[in-house]
mmCIF file of C-alpha atoms in Angstrom:
data_model
loop_
_atom_site.group_PDB
_atom_site.id
_atom_site.type_symbol
_atom_site.label_atom_id
_atom_site.label_comp_id
_atom_site.label_asym_id
_atom_site.label_seq_id
_atom_site.Cartn_x
_atom_site.Cartn_y
_atom_site.Cartn_z
ATOM 1 C CA UNK A 1 106.009 62.124 85.201
ATOM 2 C CA UNK A 2 109.682 63.129 85.938
ATOM 3 C CA UNK A 3 112.553 60.611 86.094
ATOM 4 C CA UNK A 4 113.097 60.643 89.705
ATOM 5 C CA UNK A 5 115.662 58.276 91.124
ATOM 6 C CA UNK A 6 114.632 55.263 93.269
ATOM 7 C CA UNK A 7 115.341 55.755 96.931
ATOM 8 C CA UNK A 8 113.807 55.768 100.336
ATOM 9 C CA UNK A 9 111.361 58.591 99.183
ATOM 10 C CA UNK A 10 109.823 56.117 96.675
ATOM 11 C CA UNK A 11 107.177 54.780 99.043
ATOM 12 C CA UNK A 12 105.851 58.273 99.709
ATOM 13 C CA UNK A 13 105.871 59.325 96.053
ATOM 14 C CA UNK A 14 102.150 59.869 95.180
ATOM 15 C CA UNK A 15 101.173 59.552 98.793
ATOM 16 C CA UNK A 16 101.093 63.094 100.336
ATOM 17 C CA UNK A 17 98.631 61.733 102.852
ATOM 18 C CA UNK A 18 98.278 58.371 104.831
ATOM 19 C CA UNK A 19 97.625 55.644 105.368
ATOM 20 C CA UNK A 20 101.155 54.512 104.620
ATOM 21 C CA UNK A 21 102.531 51.237 105.814
ATOM 22 C CA UNK A 22 106.126 51.507 107.203
ATOM 23 C CA UNK A 23 108.799 48.828 107.124
ATOM 24 C CA UNK A 24 109.625 48.906 110.731
ATOM 25 C CA UNK A 25 109.050 45.658 112.552
ATOM 26 C CA UNK A 26 107.590 45.219 115.926
ATOM 27 C CA UNK A 27 109.929 42.864 117.947
ATOM 28 C CA UNK A 28 108.447 43.119 121.459
ATOM 29 C CA UNK A 29 105.450 44.572 123.353
ATOM 30 C CA UNK A 30 105.502 44.960 127.042
ATOM 31 C CA UNK A 31 102.693 45.981 129.558
ATOM 32 C CA UNK A 32 104.117 46.920 132.952
ATOM 33 C CA UNK A 33 107.256 45.030 131.993
ATOM 34 C CA UNK A 34 105.458 41.870 131.019
ATOM 35 C CA UNK A 35 106.017 40.640 127.501
ATOM 36 C CA UNK A 36 102.966 39.919 125.352
ATOM 37 C CA UNK A 37 102.630 37.197 122.826
ATOM 38 C CA UNK A 38 102.055 38.906 119.486
ATOM 39 C CA UNK A 39 100.452 37.121 116.546
ATOM 40 C CA UNK A 40 100.313 39.931 114.040
ATOM 41 C CA UNK A 41 101.627 43.508 114.071
ATOM 42 C CA UNK A 42 102.172 46.437 111.766
ATOM 43 C CA UNK A 43 103.502 50.020 111.845
ATOM 44 C CA UNK A 44 101.837 52.813 109.846
ATOM 45 C CA UNK A 45 101.138 56.387 109.293
ATOM 46 C CA UNK A 46 97.383 57.159 109.572
ATOM 47 C CA UNK A 47 95.421 59.655 107.533
ATOM 48 C CA UNK A 48 96.557 62.424 109.835
ATOM 49 C CA UNK A 49 100.191 61.139 109.515
ATOM 50 C CA UNK A 50 100.276 59.919 113.087
ATOM 51 C CA UNK A 51 102.508 56.775 113.778
ATOM 52 C CA UNK A 52 100.263 53.965 114.879
ATOM 53 C CA UNK A 53 101.186 50.424 115.842
ATOM 54 C CA UNK A 54 98.499 47.752 115.468
ATOM 55 C CA UNK A 55 98.841 44.235 116.801
ATOM 56 C CA UNK A 56 96.877 41.184 117.918
ATOM 57 C CA UNK A 57 97.620 38.840 120.873
ATOM 58 C CA UNK A 58 96.039 35.983 122.735
ATOM 59 C CA UNK A 59 94.311 36.912 125.887
ATOM 60 C CA UNK A 60 92.315 34.681 128.265
ATOM 61 C CA UNK A 61 90.532 37.377 130.237
ATOM 62 C CA UNK A 62 89.490 40.975 129.495
ATOM 63 C CA UNK A 63 91.819 43.774 130.497
ATOM 64 C CA UNK A 64 89.829 46.445 132.177
ATOM 65 C CA UNK A 65 92.642 48.828 133.002
ATOM 66 C CA UNK A 66 94.769 48.426 129.918
ATOM 67 C CA UNK A 67 95.069 52.116 129.254
ATOM 68 C CA UNK A 68 96.542 52.645 132.684
ATOM 69 C CA UNK A 69 99.482 50.305 132.157
ATOM 70 C CA UNK A 70 103.002 51.262 131.170
ATOM 71 C CA UNK A 71 103.294 50.211 127.479
ATOM 72 C CA UNK A 72 106.802 49.807 125.836
ATOM 73 C CA UNK A 73 107.228 48.707 122.240
ATOM 74 C CA UNK A 74 110.460 47.625 120.789
ATOM 75 C CA UNK A 75 110.832 48.368 116.958
ATOM 76 C CA UNK A 76 113.487 46.710 115.000
ATOM 77 C CA UNK A 77 116.628 46.692 117.200
ATOM 78 C CA UNK A 78 116.002 49.919 119.021
ATOM 79 C CA UNK A 79 115.569 50.472 122.716
ATOM 80 C CA UNK A 80 111.930 50.204 123.818
ATOM 81 C CA UNK A 81 109.711 53.226 123.177
ATOM 82 C CA UNK A 82 106.962 54.545 125.408
ATOM 83 C CA UNK A 83 103.421 54.216 123.719
ATOM 84 C CA UNK A 84 99.849 54.674 124.927
ATOM 85 C CA UNK A 85 96.763 52.484 123.886
ATOM 86 C CA UNK A 86 94.197 54.620 122.042
ATOM 87 C CA UNK A 87 91.956 51.656 120.978
ATOM 88 C CA UNK A 88 91.460 48.133 122.441
ATOM 89 C CA UNK A 89 89.089 45.484 121.304
ATOM 90 C CA UNK A 90 88.589 42.028 122.990
ATOM 91 C CA UNK A 91 87.057 39.119 121.274
ATOM 92 C CA UNK A 92 85.736 36.715 123.932
ATOM 93 C CA UNK A 93 85.092 33.848 121.352
ATOM 94 C CA UNK A 94 88.498 33.645 119.832
ATOM 95 C CA UNK A 95 90.295 34.967 123.032
ATOM 96 C CA UNK A 96 92.103 37.518 120.859
ATOM 97 C CA UNK A 97 92.724 41.130 121.773
ATOM 98 C CA UNK A 98 93.525 43.840 119.206
ATOM 99 C CA UNK A 99 95.321 46.965 120.173
ATOM 100 C CA UNK A 100 96.161 50.244 118.487
ATOM 101 C CA UNK A 101 98.805 52.455 120.033
ATOM 102 C CA UNK A 102 100.863 55.646 119.376
ATOM 103 C CA UNK A 103 104.108 57.004 120.729
ATOM 104 C CA UNK A 104 103.847 59.380 123.688
ATOM 105 C CA UNK A 105 106.232 61.655 121.796
ATOM 106 C CA UNK A 106 106.757 62.167 118.024
ATOM 107 C CA UNK A 107 108.923 61.886 116.267
ATOM 108 C CA UNK A 108 110.018 58.845 118.211
ATOM 109 C CA UNK A 109 113.835 58.062 117.990
ATOM 110 C CA UNK A 110 114.705 54.558 117.386
ATOM 111 C CA UNK A 111 118.195 54.204 118.829
ATOM 112 C CA UNK A 112 120.797 52.974 116.314
ATOM 113 C CA UNK A 113 124.387 53.422 114.989
ATOM 114 C CA UNK A 114 125.499 56.985 113.784
ATOM 115 C CA UNK A 115 125.675 57.644 110.025
ATOM 116 C CA UNK A 116 127.306 60.145 107.786
ATOM 117 C CA UNK A 117 124.156 60.358 105.469
ATOM 118 C CA UNK A 118 120.540 60.667 106.230
ATOM 119 C CA UNK A 119 117.045 60.919 104.654
ATOM 120 C CA UNK A 120 113.819 62.582 105.928
ATOM 121 C CA UNK A 121 110.560 64.170 105.037
ATOM 122 C CA UNK A 122 108.953 67.647 105.368
ATOM 123 C CA UNK A 123 105.290 68.188 106.008
ATOM 124 C CA UNK A 124 103.471 71.254 104.841
ATOM 125 C CA UNK A 125 106.629 72.767 103.415
ATOM 126 C CA UNK A 126 106.870 75.990 101.531
ATOM 127 C CA UNK A 127 106.221 76.488 97.854
ATOM 128 C CA UNK A 128 109.503 76.900 96.157
ATOM 129 C CA UNK A 129 111.006 76.702 92.620
ATOM 130 C CA UNK A 130 113.207 73.609 93.341
ATOM 131 C CA UNK A 131 114.968 71.789 90.433
ATOM 132 C CA UNK A 132 113.188 68.391 90.291
ATOM 133 C CA UNK A 133 116.353 66.338 89.945
ATOM 134 C CA UNK A 134 119.072 68.337 91.775
ATOM 135 C CA UNK A 135 117.045 69.948 94.590
ATOM 136 C CA UNK A 136 118.438 72.914 96.448
ATOM 137 C CA UNK A 137 121.209 72.493 99.047
ATOM 138 C CA UNK A 138 121.673 74.204 102.338
ATOM 139 C CA UNK A 139 124.773 74.213 104.473
ATOM 140 C CA UNK A 140 124.437 74.026 108.341
ATOM 141 C CA UNK A 141 127.849 73.727 110.099
ATOM 142 C CA UNK A 142 129.214 70.313 108.897
ATOM 143 C CA UNK A 143 125.984 69.132 107.196
ATOM 144 C CA UNK A 144 124.778 69.593 103.603
ATOM 145 C CA UNK A 145 121.066 69.217 103.377
ATOM 146 C CA UNK A 146 119.471 69.051 99.922
ATOM 147 C CA UNK A 147 115.715 69.741 99.709
ATOM 148 C CA UNK A 148 113.736 67.791 96.993
ATOM 149 C CA UNK A 149 110.246 67.817 95.721
ATOM 150 C CA UNK A 150 108.067 64.885 94.880
ATOM 151 C CA UNK A 151 106.159 64.400 91.582
ATOM 152 C CA UNK A 152 103.042 65.131 93.583
ATOM 153 C CA UNK A 153 104.326 68.346 95.296
ATOM 154 C CA UNK A 154 103.286 70.689 92.514
ATOM 155 C CA UNK A 155 99.826 69.250 92.422
ATOM 156 C CA UNK A 156 99.365 69.884 96.142
ATOM 157 C CA UNK A 157 99.563 73.649 95.510
ATOM 158 C CA UNK A 158 97.161 73.560 92.606
ATOM 159 C CA UNK A 159 93.464 73.543 92.229
ATOM 160 C CA UNK A 160 90.686 72.568 94.640
ATOM 161 C CA UNK A 161 92.610 69.644 96.285
ATOM 162 C CA UNK A 162 94.462 71.829 98.634
ATOM 163 C CA UNK A 163 91.234 73.083 100.180
ATOM 164 C CA UNK A 164 90.735 69.587 101.685
ATOM 165 C CA UNK A 165 94.271 69.212 103.090
ATOM 166 C CA UNK A 166 95.271 69.966 106.658
ATOM 167 C CA UNK A 167 98.696 68.219 106.387
ATOM 168 C CA UNK A 168 100.643 66.643 103.600
ATOM 169 C CA UNK A 169 104.082 65.303 102.848
ATOM 170 C CA UNK A 170 105.448 67.981 100.469
ATOM 171 C CA UNK A 171 109.241 67.482 100.221
ATOM 172 C CA UNK A 172 111.951 65.054 101.219
ATOM 173 C CA UNK A 173 115.559 65.733 102.031
ATOM 174 C CA UNK A 174 118.905 64.034 101.809
ATOM 175 C CA UNK A 175 121.742 65.048 104.207
ATOM 176 C CA UNK A 176 125.389 64.171 104.343
ATOM 177 C CA UNK A 177 128.307 65.389 106.568
ATOM 178 C CA UNK A 178 130.874 67.559 104.677
ATOM 179 C CA UNK A 179 133.914 65.875 106.160
ATOM 180 C CA UNK A 180 132.455 62.388 105.978
ATOM 181 C CA UNK A 181 132.343 61.829 109.820
ATOM 182 C CA UNK A 182 129.289 59.976 111.192
ATOM 183 C CA UNK A 183 126.746 61.872 113.336
ATOM 184 C CA UNK A 184 124.058 60.491 115.659
ATOM 185 C CA UNK A 185 120.304 60.915 115.269
ATOM 186 C CA UNK A 186 120.027 63.676 117.967
ATOM 187 C CA UNK A 187 122.690 65.847 116.108
ATOM 188 C CA UNK A 188 120.930 65.405 112.843
ATOM 189 C CA UNK A 189 117.541 66.250 114.459
ATOM 190 C CA UNK A 190 118.993 69.499 115.873
ATOM 191 C CA UNK A 191 120.723 70.543 112.606
ATOM 192 C CA UNK A 192 117.868 69.789 110.274
ATOM 193 C CA UNK A 193 115.452 71.426 112.817
ATOM 194 C CA UNK A 194 117.337 74.668 112.379
ATOM 195 C CA UNK A 195 116.771 74.508 108.520
ATOM 196 C CA UNK A 196 113.132 73.592 109.067
ATOM 197 C CA UNK A 197 112.645 76.611 111.394
ATOM 198 C CA UNK A 198 114.124 78.852 108.561
ATOM 199 C CA UNK A 199 111.847 77.281 106.013
ATOM 200 C CA UNK A 200 108.894 77.899 108.296
ATOM 201 C CA UNK A 201 109.966 81.632 108.438
ATOM 202 C CA UNK A 202 109.907 81.507 104.606
ATOM 203 C CA UNK A 203 106.362 80.127 104.551
ATOM 204 C CA UNK A 204 105.116 82.113 107.496
ATOM 205 C CA UNK A 205 103.831 79.086 109.560
ATOM 206 C CA UNK A 206 105.352 76.183 111.477
ATOM 207 C CA UNK A 207 106.209 73.321 109.196
ATOM 208 C CA UNK A 208 107.016 69.748 110.270
ATOM 209 C CA UNK A 209 109.737 67.235 109.611
ATOM 210 C CA UNK A 210 110.370 63.650 110.542
ATOM 211 C CA UNK A 211 110.496 60.019 109.252
ATOM 212 C CA UNK A 212 114.290 60.336 109.205
ATOM 213 C CA UNK A 213 116.738 57.536 108.983
ATOM 214 C CA UNK A 214 120.591 57.093 108.641
ATOM 215 C CA UNK A 215 122.100 55.578 105.609
ATOM 216 C CA UNK A 216 120.953 52.021 104.566
ATOM 217 C CA UNK A 217 124.671 51.239 104.143
ATOM 218 C CA UNK A 218 125.037 51.444 107.913
ATOM 219 C CA UNK A 219 123.873 48.369 109.847
ATOM 220 C CA UNK A 220 121.149 49.160 112.438
ATOM 221 C CA UNK A 221 121.310 52.900 111.968
ATOM 222 C CA UNK A 222 119.022 55.164 113.850
ATOM 223 C CA UNK A 223 115.494 56.091 112.654
ATOM 224 C CA UNK A 224 112.879 58.601 113.656
ATOM 225 C CA UNK A 225 109.144 57.669 113.344
ATOM 226 C CA UNK A 226 106.601 60.442 112.967
ATOM 227 C CA UNK A 227 106.781 64.222 112.667
ATOM 228 C CA UNK A 228 107.251 67.408 114.661
ATOM 229 C CA UNK A 229 104.277 69.594 115.314
ATOM 230 C CA UNK A 230 103.235 71.844 112.374
ATOM 231 C CA UNK A 231 100.475 74.068 111.416
ATOM 232 C CA UNK A 232 97.810 73.642 108.622
ATOM 233 C CA UNK A 233 98.907 73.112 105.150
ATOM 234 C CA UNK A 234 97.448 76.249 103.637
ATOM 235 C CA UNK A 235 99.030 79.425 105.063
ATOM 236 C CA UNK A 236 98.036 83.160 104.575
ATOM 237 C CA UNK A 237 99.890 85.066 101.882
ATOM 238 C CA UNK A 238 103.313 86.112 103.016
ATOM 239 C CA UNK A 239 106.440 88.100 102.001
ATOM 240 C CA UNK A 240 108.270 85.484 100.035
ATOM 241 C CA UNK A 241 108.340 85.276 96.158
ATOM 242 C CA UNK A 242 109.232 82.024 94.631
ATOM 243 C CA UNK A 243 111.637 83.616 92.223
ATOM 244 C CA UNK A 244 113.892 84.154 95.011
ATOM 245 C CA UNK A 245 114.363 80.508 95.779
ATOM 246 C CA UNK A 246 117.859 80.359 94.443
ATOM 247 C CA UNK A 247 118.921 82.942 97.063
ATOM 248 C CA UNK A 248 117.562 80.941 100.017
ATOM 249 C CA UNK A 249 120.927 79.010 100.802
ATOM 250 C CA UNK A 250 122.786 82.347 101.167
ATOM 251 C CA UNK A 251 119.964 83.782 103.351
ATOM 252 C CA UNK A 252 120.093 80.600 105.469
ATOM 253 C CA UNK A 253 123.831 80.937 105.923
ATOM 254 C CA UNK A 254 123.266 84.528 107.294
ATOM 255 C CA UNK A 255 120.331 83.258 109.467
ATOM 256 C CA UNK A 256 122.585 80.596 110.985
ATOM 257 C CA UNK A 257 125.455 83.159 111.636
ATOM 258 C CA UNK A 258 123.033 85.448 113.498
ATOM 259 C CA UNK A 259 121.679 82.536 115.616
ATOM 260 C CA UNK A 260 125.243 81.711 116.875
ATOM 261 C CA UNK A 261 125.145 85.074 118.736
ATOM 262 C CA UNK A 262 122.888 85.149 121.927
ATOM 263 C CA UNK A 263 121.454 88.652 121.038
ATOM 264 C CA UNK A 264 120.957 87.558 117.417
ATOM 265 C CA UNK A 265 119.111 84.563 118.510
ATOM 266 C CA UNK A 266 116.829 86.567 120.898
ATOM 267 C CA UNK A 267 116.207 89.217 118.106
ATOM 268 C CA UNK A 268 115.384 86.686 115.469
ATOM 269 C CA UNK A 269 113.106 84.841 117.889
ATOM 270 C CA UNK A 270 111.119 88.059 118.788
ATOM 271 C CA UNK A 271 110.889 89.071 115.209
ATOM 272 C CA UNK A 272 109.623 85.662 113.912
ATOM 273 C CA UNK A 273 106.939 85.759 116.661
ATOM 274 C CA UNK A 274 105.810 89.255 115.490
ATOM 275 C CA UNK A 275 105.910 88.061 111.833
ATOM 276 C CA UNK A 276 103.778 84.964 112.413
ATOM 277 C CA UNK A 277 101.259 86.865 114.528
ATOM 278 C CA UNK A 278 101.027 89.344 111.681
ATOM 279 C CA UNK A 279 100.507 86.556 109.133
ATOM 280 C CA UNK A 280 97.708 84.873 111.288
ATOM 281 C CA UNK A 281 95.752 88.133 111.787
ATOM 282 C CA UNK A 282 95.999 89.726 108.457
ATOM 283 C CA UNK A 283 92.607 88.276 107.258
ATOM 284 C CA UNK A 284 90.532 89.164 110.371
ATOM 285 C CA UNK A 285 92.442 91.954 111.918
ATOM 286 C CA UNK A 286 94.388 93.998 109.377
ATOM 287 C CA UNK A 287 95.287 96.711 111.777
ATOM 288 C CA UNK A 288 96.853 94.247 114.205
ATOM 289 C CA UNK A 289 98.665 92.567 111.532
ATOM 290 C CA UNK A 290 100.240 95.759 110.353
ATOM 291 C CA UNK A 291 101.243 96.680 113.839
ATOM 292 C CA UNK A 292 102.875 93.151 114.385
ATOM 293 C CA UNK A 293 104.788 93.501 111.044
ATOM 294 C CA UNK A 294 106.099 96.849 111.857
ATOM 295 C CA UNK A 295 107.169 95.590 115.326
ATOM 296 C CA UNK A 296 108.972 92.798 113.597
ATOM 297 C CA UNK A 297 110.696 95.010 111.175
ATOM 298 C CA UNK A 298 111.737 97.540 113.843
ATOM 299 C CA UNK A 299 113.123 94.568 116.082
ATOM 300 C CA UNK A 300 115.279 93.345 113.177
ATOM 301 C CA UNK A 301 116.266 96.910 112.197
ATOM 302 C CA UNK A 302 117.728 97.694 115.730
ATOM 303 C CA UNK A 303 119.750 94.476 115.638
ATOM 304 C CA UNK A 304 121.064 95.093 112.083
ATOM 305 C CA UNK A 305 121.932 98.820 112.701
ATOM 306 C CA UNK A 306 123.419 98.354 116.106
ATOM 307 C CA UNK A 307 125.682 95.343 115.356
ATOM 308 C CA UNK A 308 126.656 96.183 111.781
ATOM 309 C CA UNK A 309 125.793 99.881 111.262
ATOM 310 C CA UNK A 310 127.380 101.163 114.470
ATOM 311 C CA UNK A 311 124.138 102.985 115.463
ATOM 312 C CA UNK A 312 123.741 104.137 119.115
ATOM 313 C CA UNK A 313 120.532 103.706 121.020
ATOM 314 C CA UNK A 314 119.979 107.496 121.041
ATOM 315 C CA UNK A 315 120.407 107.580 117.172
ATOM 316 C CA UNK A 316 118.026 104.708 116.624
ATOM 317 C CA UNK A 317 115.445 106.206 119.047
ATOM 318 C CA UNK A 318 115.428 109.630 117.179
ATOM 319 C CA UNK A 319 115.192 108.076 113.645
ATOM 320 C CA UNK A 320 112.006 107.362 111.946
ATOM 321 C CA UNK A 321 110.934 103.785 111.113
ATOM 322 C CA UNK A 322 111.191 104.757 107.407
ATOM 323 C CA UNK A 323 114.789 105.993 107.938
ATOM 324 C CA UNK A 324 115.741 102.914 109.887
ATOM 325 C CA UNK A 325 114.478 100.531 107.165
ATOM 326 C CA UNK A 326 116.098 102.553 104.396
ATOM 327 C CA UNK A 327 119.395 102.406 106.289
ATOM 328 C CA UNK A 328 118.914 98.523 106.850
ATOM 329 C CA UNK A 329 118.303 97.928 103.152
ATOM 330 C CA UNK A 330 121.473 99.997 102.203
ATOM 331 C CA UNK A 331 123.598 98.375 104.845
ATOM 332 C CA UNK A 332 122.469 94.760 103.681
ATOM 333 C CA UNK A 333 122.721 95.848 99.948
ATOM 334 C CA UNK A 334 119.115 95.021 99.409
ATOM 335 C CA UNK A 335 117.721 96.660 96.270
ATOM 336 C CA UNK A 336 114.228 97.697 95.386
ATOM 337 C CA UNK A 337 111.402 99.200 97.152
ATOM 338 C CA UNK A 338 108.614 97.683 99.369
ATOM 339 C CA UNK A 339 105.978 98.778 96.650
ATOM 340 C CA UNK A 340 107.705 97.167 93.644
ATOM 341 C CA UNK A 341 105.374 94.161 93.586
ATOM 342 C CA UNK A 342 102.202 95.987 94.131
ATOM 343 C CA UNK A 343 100.608 98.352 91.484
ATOM 344 C CA UNK A 344 98.039 99.425 94.224
ATOM 345 C CA UNK A 345 100.827 100.620 96.547
ATOM 346 C CA UNK A 346 102.723 102.358 93.762
ATOM 347 C CA UNK A 347 99.613 104.412 92.940
ATOM 348 C CA UNK A 348 99.433 105.539 96.653
ATOM 349 C CA UNK A 349 102.977 106.593 96.617
ATOM 350 C CA UNK A 350 102.616 108.429 93.307
ATOM 351 C CA UNK A 351 99.504 110.244 94.599
ATOM 352 C CA UNK A 352 101.473 111.907 97.328
ATOM 353 C CA UNK A 353 103.308 114.128 94.907
ATOM 354 C CA UNK A 354 106.362 114.162 97.160
ATOM 355 C CA UNK A 355 109.843 113.184 95.985
ATOM 356 C CA UNK A 356 110.796 111.963 99.412
ATOM 357 C CA UNK A 357 107.719 109.865 99.877
ATOM 358 C CA UNK A 358 108.516 106.210 99.076
ATOM 359 C CA UNK A 359 107.559 102.681 100.025
ATOM 360 C CA UNK A 360 109.402 102.925 103.337
ATOM 361 C CA UNK A 361 107.542 106.082 104.250
ATOM 362 C CA UNK A 362 104.343 104.240 103.240
ATOM 363 C CA UNK A 363 105.152 101.338 105.572
ATOM 364 C CA UNK A 364 105.759 103.793 108.487
ATOM 365 C CA UNK A 365 102.558 105.684 107.760
ATOM 366 C CA UNK A 366 100.539 102.511 108.104
#
């Protein structure tokens, strides 16, 4: 067991899945604007990491249309949040009604004061070589976000256990503004979301984040309950090698820089969609996966060569895909060959007995 510092992540250590009781307090429940008399209540993450609120209240008569009523629940000192009832049980002997409800939107923002520090969780994150104590830090505008692993993170990627996991809390992050200025929850959500999108690109699937909160030093700071939408825990194999983990912050800076330009944002969006489609289809439809991968590469190649290489549309149209990819790697100062990690592909290239035939030509031939 590593010597991890005590902090807000502690309650999740060793609990990659629910149920997990949360420390938010239910302060009011309203059906159609009418306050309920609550006897007991709790907030939790269930086995599927959904936010659920359970409570009991006194009721003199059965509610036949309870699911149709507008339900608002106040947690801590936040504004009321919209929920819906997914389970209702009435005990006619004790006149007690039990309810289970979940937010209509997750993650649900609990309004509160801005903060210059924050904490949050990642669901189904990528497998990276992250230093246990120091983490790995990414910079996004005025925000430093440091990604950390749990003691249970490595275990999640090992052995048979992962075969039974569809979603799991894999990482946590801490964030702080570079200039010390406070930011609100919506701004934090947007900036961390950009990093999570990038990490999703690294893993090859959509990953989730949530359970964020501002600094405990700030009275009544904002909080988020629940997680964004995400894909299953176990992804198909993709391009990323864990040995490149230390290069991710620099890659992320370049990613953010390109997103700041409208054309760059469009190009990245299209390329990522091609890339994800290729990842999802590679097991059952290899030909389609190769076509999607090539489309993604060509989409990125055009953007890089036209914006940084000075290529015209005519030049790009006349060049082969292999020539475009070679030019991109030279321009971006990327060293190596697409076959360097595969002995099988090296044998194919060698068998061609052609000095001009390399990994880029092989990709284009596919």
